[in-house]
Amino acid sequence: MWKILFTLCAFVTLVISRPQGPDERPEPYEYQYEVKDPEQNLFFDKNEIGDAAGKVTGQYSVLLPDNRLMTVSYSVDGESGFVPKISFQDNANPFSG
């Protein structure tokens, strides 16, 4: 029998926006979540913030099979589209702390 330890910590604050007309501005929002399973060596998380001007910034991380933590930080603003910055942390241990 497989034992699975699965901890899901989620905090969601989300403002549901209605369809926007030409004179309406985006609604600010924020959310984040984290999944940790040390027995399966599984970790991933994400957080994102959208402001009233329509700019979105955030990041997500994934523990890779070789124990590097890959983090993608990104922003979306106007016509720039999705602009990512990818980094890797060797020998990461996201389960401590």
PDB file of C-alpha atoms in Angstrom:
ATOM      1  CA  MET A   1       0.000   0.000   0.000  1.00  0.00           C
ATOM      2  CA  TRP A   2       1.310   3.374  -0.990  1.00  0.00           C
ATOM      3  CA  LYS A   3       1.512   6.079   1.612  1.00  0.00           C
ATOM      4  CA  ILE A   4       1.073   9.526   0.295  1.00  0.00           C
ATOM      5  CA  LEU A   5       1.724  12.592   2.319  1.00  0.00           C
ATOM      6  CA  PHE A   6       0.224  15.490   0.530  1.00  0.00           C
ATOM      7  CA  THR A   7       0.078  18.917   2.054  1.00  0.00           C
ATOM      8  CA  LEU A   8      -1.667  21.601   0.175  1.00  0.00           C
ATOM      9  CA  CYS A   9      -1.513  25.056   1.595  1.00  0.00           C
ATOM     10  CA  ALA A  10      -3.642  27.370  -0.387  1.00  0.00           C
ATOM     11  CA  PHE A  11      -4.525  30.943   0.122  1.00  0.00           C
ATOM     12  CA  VAL A  12      -6.652  32.509  -2.498  1.00  0.00           C
ATOM     13  CA  THR A  13      -7.782  36.060  -2.597  1.00  0.00           C
ATOM     14  CA  LEU A  14      -9.388  36.636  -5.902  1.00  0.00           C
ATOM     15  CA  VAL A  15     -11.612  39.399  -7.062  1.00  0.00           C
ATOM     16  CA  ILE A  16     -13.832  38.168  -9.849  1.00  0.00           C
ATOM     17  CA  SER A  17     -13.963  40.809 -12.509  1.00  0.00           C
ATOM     18  CA  ARG A  18     -16.889  41.331 -14.773  1.00  0.00           C
ATOM     19  CA  PRO A  19     -16.430  41.936 -18.506  1.00  0.00           C
ATOM     20  CA  GLN A  20     -14.672  45.228 -19.037  1.00  0.00           C
ATOM     21  CA  GLY A  21     -16.042  48.000 -21.174  1.00  0.00           C
ATOM     22  CA  PRO A  22     -13.946  50.790 -22.667  1.00  0.00           C
ATOM     23  CA  ASP A  23     -14.183  52.953 -19.520  1.00  0.00           C
ATOM     24  CA  GLU A  24     -13.589  50.175 -16.978  1.00  0.00           C
ATOM     25  CA  ARG A  25     -10.305  49.330 -15.298  1.00  0.00           C
ATOM     26  CA  PRO A  26      -9.087  45.864 -14.301  1.00  0.00           C
ATOM     27  CA  GLU A  27      -9.804  44.787 -10.723  1.00  0.00           C
ATOM     28  CA  PRO A  28      -6.775  44.123  -8.517  1.00  0.00           C
ATOM     29  CA  TYR A  29      -6.296  40.509  -7.397  1.00  0.00           C
ATOM     30  CA  GLU A  30      -3.794  38.305  -5.628  1.00  0.00           C
ATOM     31  CA  TYR A  31      -3.408  34.549  -5.167  1.00  0.00           C
ATOM     32  CA  GLN A  32      -0.873  31.967  -4.129  1.00  0.00           C
ATOM     33  CA  TYR A  33      -0.565  28.245  -3.458  1.00  0.00           C
ATOM     34  CA  GLU A  34       2.054  25.731  -2.420  1.00  0.00           C
ATOM     35  CA  VAL A  35       2.254  21.929  -2.650  1.00  0.00           C
ATOM     36  CA  LYS A  36       4.827  19.943  -0.625  1.00  0.00           C
ATOM     37  CA  ASP A  37       5.257  16.165  -0.499  1.00  0.00           C
ATOM     38  CA  PRO A  38       8.687  15.294   0.971  1.00  0.00           C
ATOM     39  CA  GLU A  39       8.110  11.520   0.693  1.00  0.00           C
ATOM     40  CA  GLN A  40       7.618  11.849  -3.068  1.00  0.00           C
ATOM     41  CA  ASN A  41      10.170  14.695  -3.388  1.00  0.00           C
ATOM     42  CA  LEU A  42       7.409  16.866  -4.841  1.00  0.00           C
ATOM     43  CA  PHE A  43       7.291  20.634  -4.517  1.00  0.00           C
ATOM     44  CA  PHE A  44       5.715  23.427  -6.532  1.00  0.00           C
ATOM     45  CA  ASP A  45       4.257  26.823  -5.767  1.00  0.00           C
ATOM     46  CA  LYS A  46       2.909  29.932  -7.424  1.00  0.00           C
ATOM     47  CA  ASN A  47       1.938  33.494  -6.562  1.00  0.00           C
ATOM     48  CA  GLU A  48       0.542  36.236  -8.750  1.00  0.00           C
ATOM     49  CA  ILE A  49      -0.646  39.814  -8.349  1.00  0.00           C
ATOM     50  CA  GLY A  50      -2.668  41.897 -10.800  1.00  0.00           C
ATOM     51  CA  ASP A  51      -3.032  45.629 -10.252  1.00  0.00           C
ATOM     52  CA  ALA A  52      -5.675  48.180 -11.221  1.00  0.00           C
ATOM     53  CA  ALA A  53      -3.615  49.236 -14.250  1.00  0.00           C
ATOM     54  CA  GLY A  54      -3.747  45.704 -15.668  1.00  0.00           C
ATOM     55  CA  LYS A  55      -0.112  44.802 -14.912  1.00  0.00           C
ATOM     56  CA  VAL A  56       0.400  41.222 -13.726  1.00  0.00           C
ATOM     57  CA  THR A  57       3.526  39.997 -11.910  1.00  0.00           C
ATOM     58  CA  GLY A  58       4.214  36.633 -10.391  1.00  0.00           C
ATOM     59  CA  GLN A  59       6.427  33.623 -10.102  1.00  0.00           C
ATOM     60  CA  TYR A  60       6.211  29.859  -9.881  1.00  0.00           C
ATOM     61  CA  SER A  61       8.730  27.256  -8.761  1.00  0.00           C
ATOM     62  CA  VAL A  62       9.097  23.527  -9.414  1.00  0.00           C
ATOM     63  CA  LEU A  63      11.502  21.070  -7.792  1.00  0.00           C
ATOM     64  CA  LEU A  64      13.120  19.168 -10.655  1.00  0.00           C
ATOM     65  CA  PRO A  65      14.111  15.460 -10.445  1.00  0.00           C
ATOM     66  CA  ASP A  66      17.808  16.429 -10.162  1.00  0.00           C
ATOM     67  CA  ASN A  67      17.022  18.498  -6.989  1.00  0.00           C
ATOM     68  CA  ARG A  68      17.343  21.860  -8.717  1.00  0.00           C
ATOM     69  CA  LEU A  69      14.609  24.349  -8.009  1.00  0.00           C
ATOM     70  CA  MET A  70      13.470  26.074 -11.198  1.00  0.00           C
ATOM     71  CA  THR A  71      11.831  29.453 -10.634  1.00  0.00           C
ATOM     72  CA  VAL A  72      10.092  31.449 -13.337  1.00  0.00           C
ATOM     73  CA  SER A  73       9.439  35.093 -12.471  1.00  0.00           C
ATOM     74  CA  TYR A  74       7.246  36.914 -14.967  1.00  0.00           C
ATOM     75  CA  SER A  75       5.376  40.065 -15.779  1.00  0.00           C
ATOM     76  CA  VAL A  76       2.668  40.984 -18.252  1.00  0.00           C
ATOM     77  CA  ASP A  77       2.168  44.663 -18.956  1.00  0.00           C
ATOM     78  CA  GLY A  78       0.413  46.247 -21.931  1.00  0.00           C
ATOM     79  CA  GLU A  79       1.814  45.196 -25.269  1.00  0.00           C
ATOM     80  CA  SER A  80       4.969  43.601 -23.818  1.00  0.00           C
ATOM     81  CA  GLY A  81       3.161  40.313 -23.380  1.00  0.00           C
ATOM     82  CA  PHE A  82       4.506  37.556 -21.156  1.00  0.00           C
ATOM     83  CA  VAL A  83       8.101  38.372 -20.084  1.00  0.00           C
ATOM     84  CA  PRO A  84       9.716  35.515 -18.113  1.00  0.00           C
ATOM     85  CA  LYS A  85      12.998  35.296 -16.214  1.00  0.00           C
ATOM     86  CA  ILE A  86      14.081  31.722 -15.440  1.00  0.00           C
ATOM     87  CA  SER A  87      16.548  30.796 -12.703  1.00  0.00           C
ATOM     88  CA  PHE A  88      17.819  27.540 -11.183  1.00  0.00           C
ATOM     89  CA  GLN A  89      18.990  26.829  -7.632  1.00  0.00           C
ATOM     90  CA  ASP A  90      21.267  23.776  -7.263  1.00  0.00           C
ATOM     91  CA  ASN A  91      20.715  21.299  -4.400  1.00  0.00           C
ATOM     92  CA  ALA A  92      17.541  23.059  -3.283  1.00  0.00           C
ATOM     93  CA  ASN A  93      15.661  21.916  -0.208  1.00  0.00           C
ATOM     94  CA  PRO A  94      12.221  23.574  -0.249  1.00  0.00           C
ATOM     95  CA  PHE A  95      11.025  21.248   2.558  1.00  0.00           C
ATOM     96  CA  SER A  96      13.085  22.914   5.285  1.00  0.00           C
ATOM     97  CA  GLY A  97      11.736  25.895   7.139  1.00  0.00           C
TER      98      GLY A  97
END
